[in-house]
Tab-separated table of C-alpha atoms and ligand atoms in Angstrom:
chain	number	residue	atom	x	y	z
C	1	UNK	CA	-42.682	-42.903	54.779
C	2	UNK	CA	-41.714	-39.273	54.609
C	3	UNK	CA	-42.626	-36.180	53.243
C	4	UNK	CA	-39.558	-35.242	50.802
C	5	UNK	CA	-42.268	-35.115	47.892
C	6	UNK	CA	-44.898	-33.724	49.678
C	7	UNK	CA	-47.615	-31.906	47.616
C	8	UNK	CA	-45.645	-32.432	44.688
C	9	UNK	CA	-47.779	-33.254	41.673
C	10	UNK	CA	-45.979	-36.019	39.241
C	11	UNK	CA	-46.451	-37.612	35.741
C	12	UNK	CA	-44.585	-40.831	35.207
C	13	UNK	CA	-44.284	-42.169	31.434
C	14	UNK	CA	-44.583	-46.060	31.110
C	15	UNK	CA	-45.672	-45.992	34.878
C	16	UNK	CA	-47.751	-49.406	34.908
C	17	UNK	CA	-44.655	-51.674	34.743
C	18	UNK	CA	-41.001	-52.317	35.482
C	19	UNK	CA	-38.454	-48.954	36.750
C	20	UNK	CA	-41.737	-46.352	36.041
C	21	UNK	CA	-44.150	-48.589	38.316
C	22	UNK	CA	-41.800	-48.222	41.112
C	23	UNK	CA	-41.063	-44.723	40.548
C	24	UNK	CA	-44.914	-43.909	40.896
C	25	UNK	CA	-45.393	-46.522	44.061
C	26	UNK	CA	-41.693	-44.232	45.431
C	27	UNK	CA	-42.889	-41.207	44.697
C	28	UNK	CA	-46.805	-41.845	46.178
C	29	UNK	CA	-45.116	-43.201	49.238
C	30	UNK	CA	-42.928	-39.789	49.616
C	31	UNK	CA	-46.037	-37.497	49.647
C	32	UNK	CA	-46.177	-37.166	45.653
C	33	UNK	CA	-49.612	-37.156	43.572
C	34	UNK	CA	-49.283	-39.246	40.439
C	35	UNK	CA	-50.284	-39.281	37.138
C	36	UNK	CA	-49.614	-42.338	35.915
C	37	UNK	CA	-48.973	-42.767	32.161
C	38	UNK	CA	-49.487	-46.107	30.054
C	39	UNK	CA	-50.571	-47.618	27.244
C	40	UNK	CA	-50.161	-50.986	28.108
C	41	UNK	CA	-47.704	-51.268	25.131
C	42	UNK	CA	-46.429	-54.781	24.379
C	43	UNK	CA	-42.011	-54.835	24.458
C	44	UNK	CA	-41.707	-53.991	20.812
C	45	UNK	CA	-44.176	-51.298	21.282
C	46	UNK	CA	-47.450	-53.563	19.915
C	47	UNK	CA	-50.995	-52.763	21.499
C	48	UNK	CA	-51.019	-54.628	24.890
C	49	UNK	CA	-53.378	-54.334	28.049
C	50	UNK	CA	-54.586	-50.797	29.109
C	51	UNK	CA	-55.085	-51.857	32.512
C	52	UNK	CA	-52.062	-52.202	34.141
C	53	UNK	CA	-51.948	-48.317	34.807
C	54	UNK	CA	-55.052	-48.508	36.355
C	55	UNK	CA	-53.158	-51.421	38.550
C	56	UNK	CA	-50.849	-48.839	39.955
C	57	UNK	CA	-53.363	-46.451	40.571
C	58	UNK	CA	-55.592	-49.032	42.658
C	59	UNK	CA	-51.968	-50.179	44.719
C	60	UNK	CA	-51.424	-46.466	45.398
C	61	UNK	CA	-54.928	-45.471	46.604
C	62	UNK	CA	-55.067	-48.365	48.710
C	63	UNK	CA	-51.995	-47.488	50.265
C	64	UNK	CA	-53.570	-43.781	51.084
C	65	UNK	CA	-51.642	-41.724	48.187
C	66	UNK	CA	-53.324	-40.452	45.532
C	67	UNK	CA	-53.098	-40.949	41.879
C	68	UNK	CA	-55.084	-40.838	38.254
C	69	UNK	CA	-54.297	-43.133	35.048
C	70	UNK	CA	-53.425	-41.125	31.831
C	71	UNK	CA	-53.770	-43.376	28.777
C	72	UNK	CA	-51.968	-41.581	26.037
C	73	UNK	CA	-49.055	-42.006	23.907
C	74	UNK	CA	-46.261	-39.696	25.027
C	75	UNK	CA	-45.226	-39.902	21.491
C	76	UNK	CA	-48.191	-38.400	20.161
C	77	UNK	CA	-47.862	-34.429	20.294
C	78	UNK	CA	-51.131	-34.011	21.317
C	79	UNK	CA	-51.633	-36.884	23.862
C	80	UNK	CA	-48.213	-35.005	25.663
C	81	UNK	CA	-50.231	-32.217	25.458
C	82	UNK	CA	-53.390	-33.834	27.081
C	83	UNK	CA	-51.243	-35.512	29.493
C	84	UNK	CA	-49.918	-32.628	30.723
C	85	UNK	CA	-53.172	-30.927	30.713
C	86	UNK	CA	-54.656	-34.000	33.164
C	87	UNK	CA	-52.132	-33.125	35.531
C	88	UNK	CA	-53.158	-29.859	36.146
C	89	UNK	CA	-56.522	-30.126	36.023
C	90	UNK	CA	-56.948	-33.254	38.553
C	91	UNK	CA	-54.590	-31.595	41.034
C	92	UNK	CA	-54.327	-27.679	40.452
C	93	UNK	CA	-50.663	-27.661	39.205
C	94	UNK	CA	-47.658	-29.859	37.798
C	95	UNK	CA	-44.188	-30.296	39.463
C	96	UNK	CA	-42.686	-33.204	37.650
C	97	UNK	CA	-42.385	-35.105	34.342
C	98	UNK	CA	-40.422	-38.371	34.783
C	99	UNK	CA	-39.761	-39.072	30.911
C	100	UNK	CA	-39.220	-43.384	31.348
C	101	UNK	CA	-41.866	-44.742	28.651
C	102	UNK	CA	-39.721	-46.914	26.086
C	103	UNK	CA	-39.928	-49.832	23.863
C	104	UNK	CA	-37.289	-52.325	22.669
C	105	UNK	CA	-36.298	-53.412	18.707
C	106	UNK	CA	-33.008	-55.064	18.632
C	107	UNK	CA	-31.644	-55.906	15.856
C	108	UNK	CA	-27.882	-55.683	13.774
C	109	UNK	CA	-28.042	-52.826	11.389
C	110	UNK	CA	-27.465	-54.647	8.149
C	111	UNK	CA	-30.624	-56.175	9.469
C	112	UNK	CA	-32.786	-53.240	10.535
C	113	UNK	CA	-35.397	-52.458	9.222
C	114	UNK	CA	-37.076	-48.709	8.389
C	115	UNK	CA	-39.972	-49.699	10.714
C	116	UNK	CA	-37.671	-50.701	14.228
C	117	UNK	CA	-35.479	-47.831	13.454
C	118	UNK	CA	-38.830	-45.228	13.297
C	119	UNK	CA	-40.955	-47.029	16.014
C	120	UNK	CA	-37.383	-46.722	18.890
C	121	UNK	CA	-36.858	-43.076	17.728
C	122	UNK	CA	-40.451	-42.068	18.188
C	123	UNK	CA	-41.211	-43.598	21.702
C	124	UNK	CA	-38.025	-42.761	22.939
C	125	UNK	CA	-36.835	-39.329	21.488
C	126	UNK	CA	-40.299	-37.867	20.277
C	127	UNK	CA	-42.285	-39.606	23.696
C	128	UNK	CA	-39.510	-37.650	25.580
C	129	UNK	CA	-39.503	-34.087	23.902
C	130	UNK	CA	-42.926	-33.683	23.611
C	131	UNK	CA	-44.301	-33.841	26.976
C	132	UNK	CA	-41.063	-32.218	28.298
C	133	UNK	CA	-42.185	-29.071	25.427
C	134	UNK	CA	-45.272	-28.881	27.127
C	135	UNK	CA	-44.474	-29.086	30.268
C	136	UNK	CA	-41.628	-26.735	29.566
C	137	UNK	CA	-44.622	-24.029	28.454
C	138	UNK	CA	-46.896	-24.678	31.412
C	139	UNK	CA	-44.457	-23.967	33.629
C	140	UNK	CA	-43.090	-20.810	32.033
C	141	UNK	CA	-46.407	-19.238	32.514
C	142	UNK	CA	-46.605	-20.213	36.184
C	143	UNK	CA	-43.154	-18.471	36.157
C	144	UNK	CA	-44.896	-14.991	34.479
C	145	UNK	CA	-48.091	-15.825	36.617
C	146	UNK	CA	-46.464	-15.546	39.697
C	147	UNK	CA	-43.515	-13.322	38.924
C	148	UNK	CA	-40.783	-15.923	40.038
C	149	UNK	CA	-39.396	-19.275	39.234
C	150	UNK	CA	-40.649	-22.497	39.782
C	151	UNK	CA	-38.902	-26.010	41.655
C	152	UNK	CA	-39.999	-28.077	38.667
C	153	UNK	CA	-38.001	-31.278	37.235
C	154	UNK	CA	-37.507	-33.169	33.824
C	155	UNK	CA	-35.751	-36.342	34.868
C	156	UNK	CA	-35.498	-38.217	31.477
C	157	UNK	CA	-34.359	-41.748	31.058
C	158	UNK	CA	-31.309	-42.721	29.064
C	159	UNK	CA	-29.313	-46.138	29.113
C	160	UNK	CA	-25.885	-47.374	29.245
C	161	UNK	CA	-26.579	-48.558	25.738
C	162	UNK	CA	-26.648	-44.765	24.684
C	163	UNK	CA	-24.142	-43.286	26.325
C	164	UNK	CA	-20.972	-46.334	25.979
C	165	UNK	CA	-23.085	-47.987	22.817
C	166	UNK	CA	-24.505	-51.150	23.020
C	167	UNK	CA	-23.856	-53.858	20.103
C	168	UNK	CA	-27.293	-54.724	18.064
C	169	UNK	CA	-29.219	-51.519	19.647
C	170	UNK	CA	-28.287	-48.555	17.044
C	171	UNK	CA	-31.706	-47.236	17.445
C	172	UNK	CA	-32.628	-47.654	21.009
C	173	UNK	CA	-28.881	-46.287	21.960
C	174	UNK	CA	-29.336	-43.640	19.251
C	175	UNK	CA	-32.401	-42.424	21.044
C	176	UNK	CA	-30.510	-42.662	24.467
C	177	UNK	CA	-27.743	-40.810	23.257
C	178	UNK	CA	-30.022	-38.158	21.587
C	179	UNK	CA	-31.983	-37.989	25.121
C	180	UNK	CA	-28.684	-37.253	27.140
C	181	UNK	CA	-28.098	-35.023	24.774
C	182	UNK	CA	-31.209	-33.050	25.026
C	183	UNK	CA	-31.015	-33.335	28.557
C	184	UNK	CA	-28.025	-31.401	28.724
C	185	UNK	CA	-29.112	-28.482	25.955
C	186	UNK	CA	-32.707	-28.649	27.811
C	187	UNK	CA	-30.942	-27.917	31.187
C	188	UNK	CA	-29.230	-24.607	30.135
C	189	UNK	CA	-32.186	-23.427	28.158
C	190	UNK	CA	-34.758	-23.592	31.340
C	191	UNK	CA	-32.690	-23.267	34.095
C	192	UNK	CA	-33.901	-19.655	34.503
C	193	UNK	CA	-36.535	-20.548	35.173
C	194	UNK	CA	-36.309	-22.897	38.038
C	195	UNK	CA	-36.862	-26.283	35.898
C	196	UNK	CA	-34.134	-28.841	36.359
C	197	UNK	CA	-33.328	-31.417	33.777
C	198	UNK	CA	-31.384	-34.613	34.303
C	199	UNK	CA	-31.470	-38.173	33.014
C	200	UNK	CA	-31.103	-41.453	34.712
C	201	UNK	CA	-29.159	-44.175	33.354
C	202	UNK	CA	-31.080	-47.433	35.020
C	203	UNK	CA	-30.143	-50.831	35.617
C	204	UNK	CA	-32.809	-52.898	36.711
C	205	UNK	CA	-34.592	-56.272	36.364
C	206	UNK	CA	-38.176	-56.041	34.208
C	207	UNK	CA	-39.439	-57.358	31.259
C	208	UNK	CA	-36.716	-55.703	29.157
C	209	UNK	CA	-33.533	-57.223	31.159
C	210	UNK	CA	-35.037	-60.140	32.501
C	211	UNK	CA	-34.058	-62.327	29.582
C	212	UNK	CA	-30.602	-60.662	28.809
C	213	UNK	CA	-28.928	-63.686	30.875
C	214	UNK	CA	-29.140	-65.813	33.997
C	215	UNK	CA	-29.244	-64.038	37.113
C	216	UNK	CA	-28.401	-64.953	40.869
C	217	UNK	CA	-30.912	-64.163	43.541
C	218	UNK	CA	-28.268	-61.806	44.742
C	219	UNK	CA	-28.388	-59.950	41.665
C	220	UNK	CA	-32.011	-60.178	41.218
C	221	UNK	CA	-32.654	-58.032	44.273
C	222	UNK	CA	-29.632	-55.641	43.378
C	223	UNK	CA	-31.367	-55.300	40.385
C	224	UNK	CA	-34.842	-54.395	42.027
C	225	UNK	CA	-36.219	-51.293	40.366
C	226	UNK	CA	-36.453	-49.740	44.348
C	227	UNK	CA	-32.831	-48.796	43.904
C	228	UNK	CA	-33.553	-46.822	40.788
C	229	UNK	CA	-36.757	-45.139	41.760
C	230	UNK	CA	-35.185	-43.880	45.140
C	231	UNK	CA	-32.695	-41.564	42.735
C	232	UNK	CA	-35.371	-40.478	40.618
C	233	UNK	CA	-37.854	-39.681	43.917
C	234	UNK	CA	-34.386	-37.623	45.382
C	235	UNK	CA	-34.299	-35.496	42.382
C	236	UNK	CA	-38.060	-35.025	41.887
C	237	UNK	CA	-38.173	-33.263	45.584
C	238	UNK	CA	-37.615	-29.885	46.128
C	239	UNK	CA	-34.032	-30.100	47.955
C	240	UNK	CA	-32.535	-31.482	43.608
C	241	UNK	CA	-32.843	-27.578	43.010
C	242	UNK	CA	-28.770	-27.081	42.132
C	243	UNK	CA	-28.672	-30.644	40.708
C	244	UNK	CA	-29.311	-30.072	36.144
C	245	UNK	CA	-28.010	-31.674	32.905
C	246	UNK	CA	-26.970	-34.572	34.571
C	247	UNK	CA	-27.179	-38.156	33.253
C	248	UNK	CA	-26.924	-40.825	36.927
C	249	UNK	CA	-26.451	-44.138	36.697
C	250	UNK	CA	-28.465	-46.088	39.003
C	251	UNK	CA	-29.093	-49.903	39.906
C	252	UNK	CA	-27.053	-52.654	40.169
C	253	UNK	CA	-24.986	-51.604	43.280
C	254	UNK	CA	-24.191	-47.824	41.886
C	255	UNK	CA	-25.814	-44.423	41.810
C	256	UNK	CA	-23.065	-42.970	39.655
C	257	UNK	CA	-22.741	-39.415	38.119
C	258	UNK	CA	-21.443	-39.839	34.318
C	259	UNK	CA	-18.933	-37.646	32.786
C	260	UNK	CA	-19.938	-36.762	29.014
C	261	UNK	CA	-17.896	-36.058	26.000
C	262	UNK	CA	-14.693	-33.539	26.489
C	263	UNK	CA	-12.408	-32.348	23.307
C	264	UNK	CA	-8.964	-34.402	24.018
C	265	UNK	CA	-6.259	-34.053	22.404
C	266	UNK	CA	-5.762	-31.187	19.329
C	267	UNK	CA	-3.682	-29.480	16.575
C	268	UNK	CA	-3.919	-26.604	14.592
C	269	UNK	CA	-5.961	-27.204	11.896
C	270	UNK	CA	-4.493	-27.827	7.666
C	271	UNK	CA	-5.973	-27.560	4.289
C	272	UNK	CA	-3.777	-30.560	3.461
C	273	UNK	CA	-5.232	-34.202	4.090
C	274	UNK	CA	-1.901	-35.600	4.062
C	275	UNK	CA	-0.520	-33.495	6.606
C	276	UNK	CA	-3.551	-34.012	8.858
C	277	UNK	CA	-3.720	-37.150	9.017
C	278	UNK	CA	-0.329	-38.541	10.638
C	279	UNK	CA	-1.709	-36.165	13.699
C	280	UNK	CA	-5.073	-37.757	13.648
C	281	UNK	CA	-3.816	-41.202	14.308
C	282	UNK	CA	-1.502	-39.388	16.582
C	283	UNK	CA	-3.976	-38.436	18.614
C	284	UNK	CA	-6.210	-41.566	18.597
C	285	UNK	CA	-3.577	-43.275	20.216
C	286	UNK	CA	-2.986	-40.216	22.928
C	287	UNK	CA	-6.644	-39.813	24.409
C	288	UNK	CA	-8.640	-42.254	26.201
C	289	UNK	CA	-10.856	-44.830	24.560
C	290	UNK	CA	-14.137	-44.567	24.160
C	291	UNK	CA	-15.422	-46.386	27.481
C	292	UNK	CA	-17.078	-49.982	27.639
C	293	UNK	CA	-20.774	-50.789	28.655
C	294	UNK	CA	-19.674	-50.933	32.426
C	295	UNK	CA	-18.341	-47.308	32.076
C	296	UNK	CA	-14.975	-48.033	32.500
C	297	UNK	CA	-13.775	-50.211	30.811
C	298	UNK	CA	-11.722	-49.330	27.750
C	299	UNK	CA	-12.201	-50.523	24.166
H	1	NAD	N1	-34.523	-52.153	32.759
H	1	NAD	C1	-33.320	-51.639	32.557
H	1	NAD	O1	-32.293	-52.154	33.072
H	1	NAD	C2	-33.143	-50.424	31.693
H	1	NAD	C3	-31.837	-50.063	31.317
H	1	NAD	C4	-31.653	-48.908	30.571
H	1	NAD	C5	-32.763	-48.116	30.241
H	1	NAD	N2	-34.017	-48.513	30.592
H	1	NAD	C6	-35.128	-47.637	30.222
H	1	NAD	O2	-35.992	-47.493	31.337
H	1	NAD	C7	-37.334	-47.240	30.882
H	1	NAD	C8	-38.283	-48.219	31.524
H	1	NAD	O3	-37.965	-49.527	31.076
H	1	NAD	P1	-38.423	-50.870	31.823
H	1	NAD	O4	-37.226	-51.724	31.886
H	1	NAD	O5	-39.175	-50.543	33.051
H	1	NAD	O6	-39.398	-51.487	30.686
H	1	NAD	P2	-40.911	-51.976	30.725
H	1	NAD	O7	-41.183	-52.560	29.396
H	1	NAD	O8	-41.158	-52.812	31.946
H	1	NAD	O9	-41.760	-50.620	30.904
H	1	NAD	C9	-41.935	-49.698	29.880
H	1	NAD	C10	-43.344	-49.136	29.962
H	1	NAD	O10	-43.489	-48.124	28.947
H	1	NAD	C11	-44.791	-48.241	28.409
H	1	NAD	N3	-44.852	-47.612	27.082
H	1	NAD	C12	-44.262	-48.043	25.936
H	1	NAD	N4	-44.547	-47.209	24.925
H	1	NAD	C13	-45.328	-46.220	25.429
H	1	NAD	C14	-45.927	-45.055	24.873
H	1	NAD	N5	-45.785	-44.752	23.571
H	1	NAD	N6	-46.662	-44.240	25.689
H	1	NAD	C15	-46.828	-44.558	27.016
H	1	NAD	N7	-46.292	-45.655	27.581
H	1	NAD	C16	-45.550	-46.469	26.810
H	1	NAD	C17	-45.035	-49.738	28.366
H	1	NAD	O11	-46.422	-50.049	28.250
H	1	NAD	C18	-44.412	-50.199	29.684
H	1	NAD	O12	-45.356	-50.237	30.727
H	1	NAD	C19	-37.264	-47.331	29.356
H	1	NAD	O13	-37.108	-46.050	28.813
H	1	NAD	C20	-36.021	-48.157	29.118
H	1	NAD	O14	-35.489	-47.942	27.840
H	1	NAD	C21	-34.229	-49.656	31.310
């Protein structure tokens, strides 16, 4: 279709189903060689069907791209490492880790147990710093290699649920908060050397949404992962170069760029609790509310 991601060389986490699937059929169809990453997992994270990867792999070689299953758990620090490894081996070099692999334990939290709490973390926070860490080394050694830096991308995956808190998700939204967070720290610390980090925030219809409510046809398609994948393809390319530490929304209607915390209102600081505290709830009721799950609106 065109050749924004031409030559580029791409892992995609959780690439056999839902918004990763379409990111490696968008990226293959923009020039991009894909790794793509699954293990099949079940929803809550339970042993499920290896093949589906291999799926993807078969849709994108028949449609003339090229592309290689990985079958390890981007939680497991030396399956990232492996991962990473694959890519560089199969096609000489890696451009891009797309960071989207995640599972789904919802529960209340006088409910939770130790078990869905570890198991969200792990996928989602762990299966997103430790390829990112090796990636992150590979591609300072190109940068010493060949004495410059190198147009290489981190584009993580967050949620709405992180960053404006969803009720009954306190450790998937825990995770997304902690991976918008170390998408912004991640940013400064490798922008010298050419590696971009952002997150998406997506809103699409897969196995993980699909059952959240009804849905119109209408919103069905505007829920199509196609309108999430074409953000993620953009900022894979070369021409994302000035774009880091950035969580987008994208799906449902919107690519949106979201603001993150700022300090609001302040006074100097006191040793004495009483005299504090009339100017904290002062300044509760000054700033702005903590936003609602559509971004806006205001608790
Ligand atoms: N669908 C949405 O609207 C939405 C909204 C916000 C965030 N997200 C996030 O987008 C990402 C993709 O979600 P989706 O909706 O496509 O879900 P999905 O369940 O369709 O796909 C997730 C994929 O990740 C894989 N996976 C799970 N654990 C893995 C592991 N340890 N190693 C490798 N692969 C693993 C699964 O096998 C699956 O193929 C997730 O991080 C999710 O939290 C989705």
């Amino acid at each position: 279709m065109s050749d924004l991601c031409a030559e580029r060389v791409a892992i995609i986490t959780g690439g056999a189903r839902g918004l990763g699937r379409e990111h490696c059929l968008m990226l293959a169809k923009h020039g991009a060689k894909v790794v793509v990453n699954d293990i099949g997992a079940e929803l809550d994270g339970a042993d499920g069907d290896v093949s589906v990867a291999q799926q993807v792999v078969d849709e994108i070689k028949a449609a003339g791209g090229e592309a290689c299953v990985n079958g390890d758990d981007v939680s497991d620090w030396n399956g990232a490492k492996r991962m990473i490894e694959q890519a560089v081996d199969t096609y000489g070099k890696l451009d891009v880790v797309v960071s989207n692999a995640g599972i789904l334990r919802d529960r209340m939290l006088t409910n939770m147990s130790e078990d869905e709490w570890d198991a969200v973390i792990k996928v989602h926070l762990k299966g997103t710093f430790a390829p990112a860490r090796h990636a992150a080394a590979y591609w300072r050694q190109v940068t010493k290699d060949q004495g410059g830096p190198v147009t290489a991308r981190i584009i993580n995956t967050s949620s709405t649920s992180g960053i404006y808190g969803n009720i009954g998700q306190a450790n998937y939204g825990a995770a997304k908060a902690g991976i918008a967070a170390f998408t912004i720290i991640t940013a400064r610390e490798l922008r010298r050397y050419g590696i971009t980090v952002n997150a998406i925030s997506p809103s699409a219809q897969t196995r993980m949404t699909e059952n959240l409510r009804e849905y119109t046809q209408e919103e069905i398609d505007n829920r199509h992962p196609k309108w999430v994948a074409a953000a993620v393809t953009y900022l894979a390319s070369e021409k994302s170069q000035d774009i880091t530490g950035r969580v987008i929304q994208a799906g449902n209607g919107i690519v949106a760029v979201c603001e993150g915390w700022r300090r609001g209102a302040e006074v100097a600081q006191s040793e004495d609790p009483n005299a504090i505290g009339p100017h904290i709830h002062e300044m509760v009721g000054k700033v702005r509310k903590n936003s609602g799950m559509d971004g806006f609106e205001l608790d």
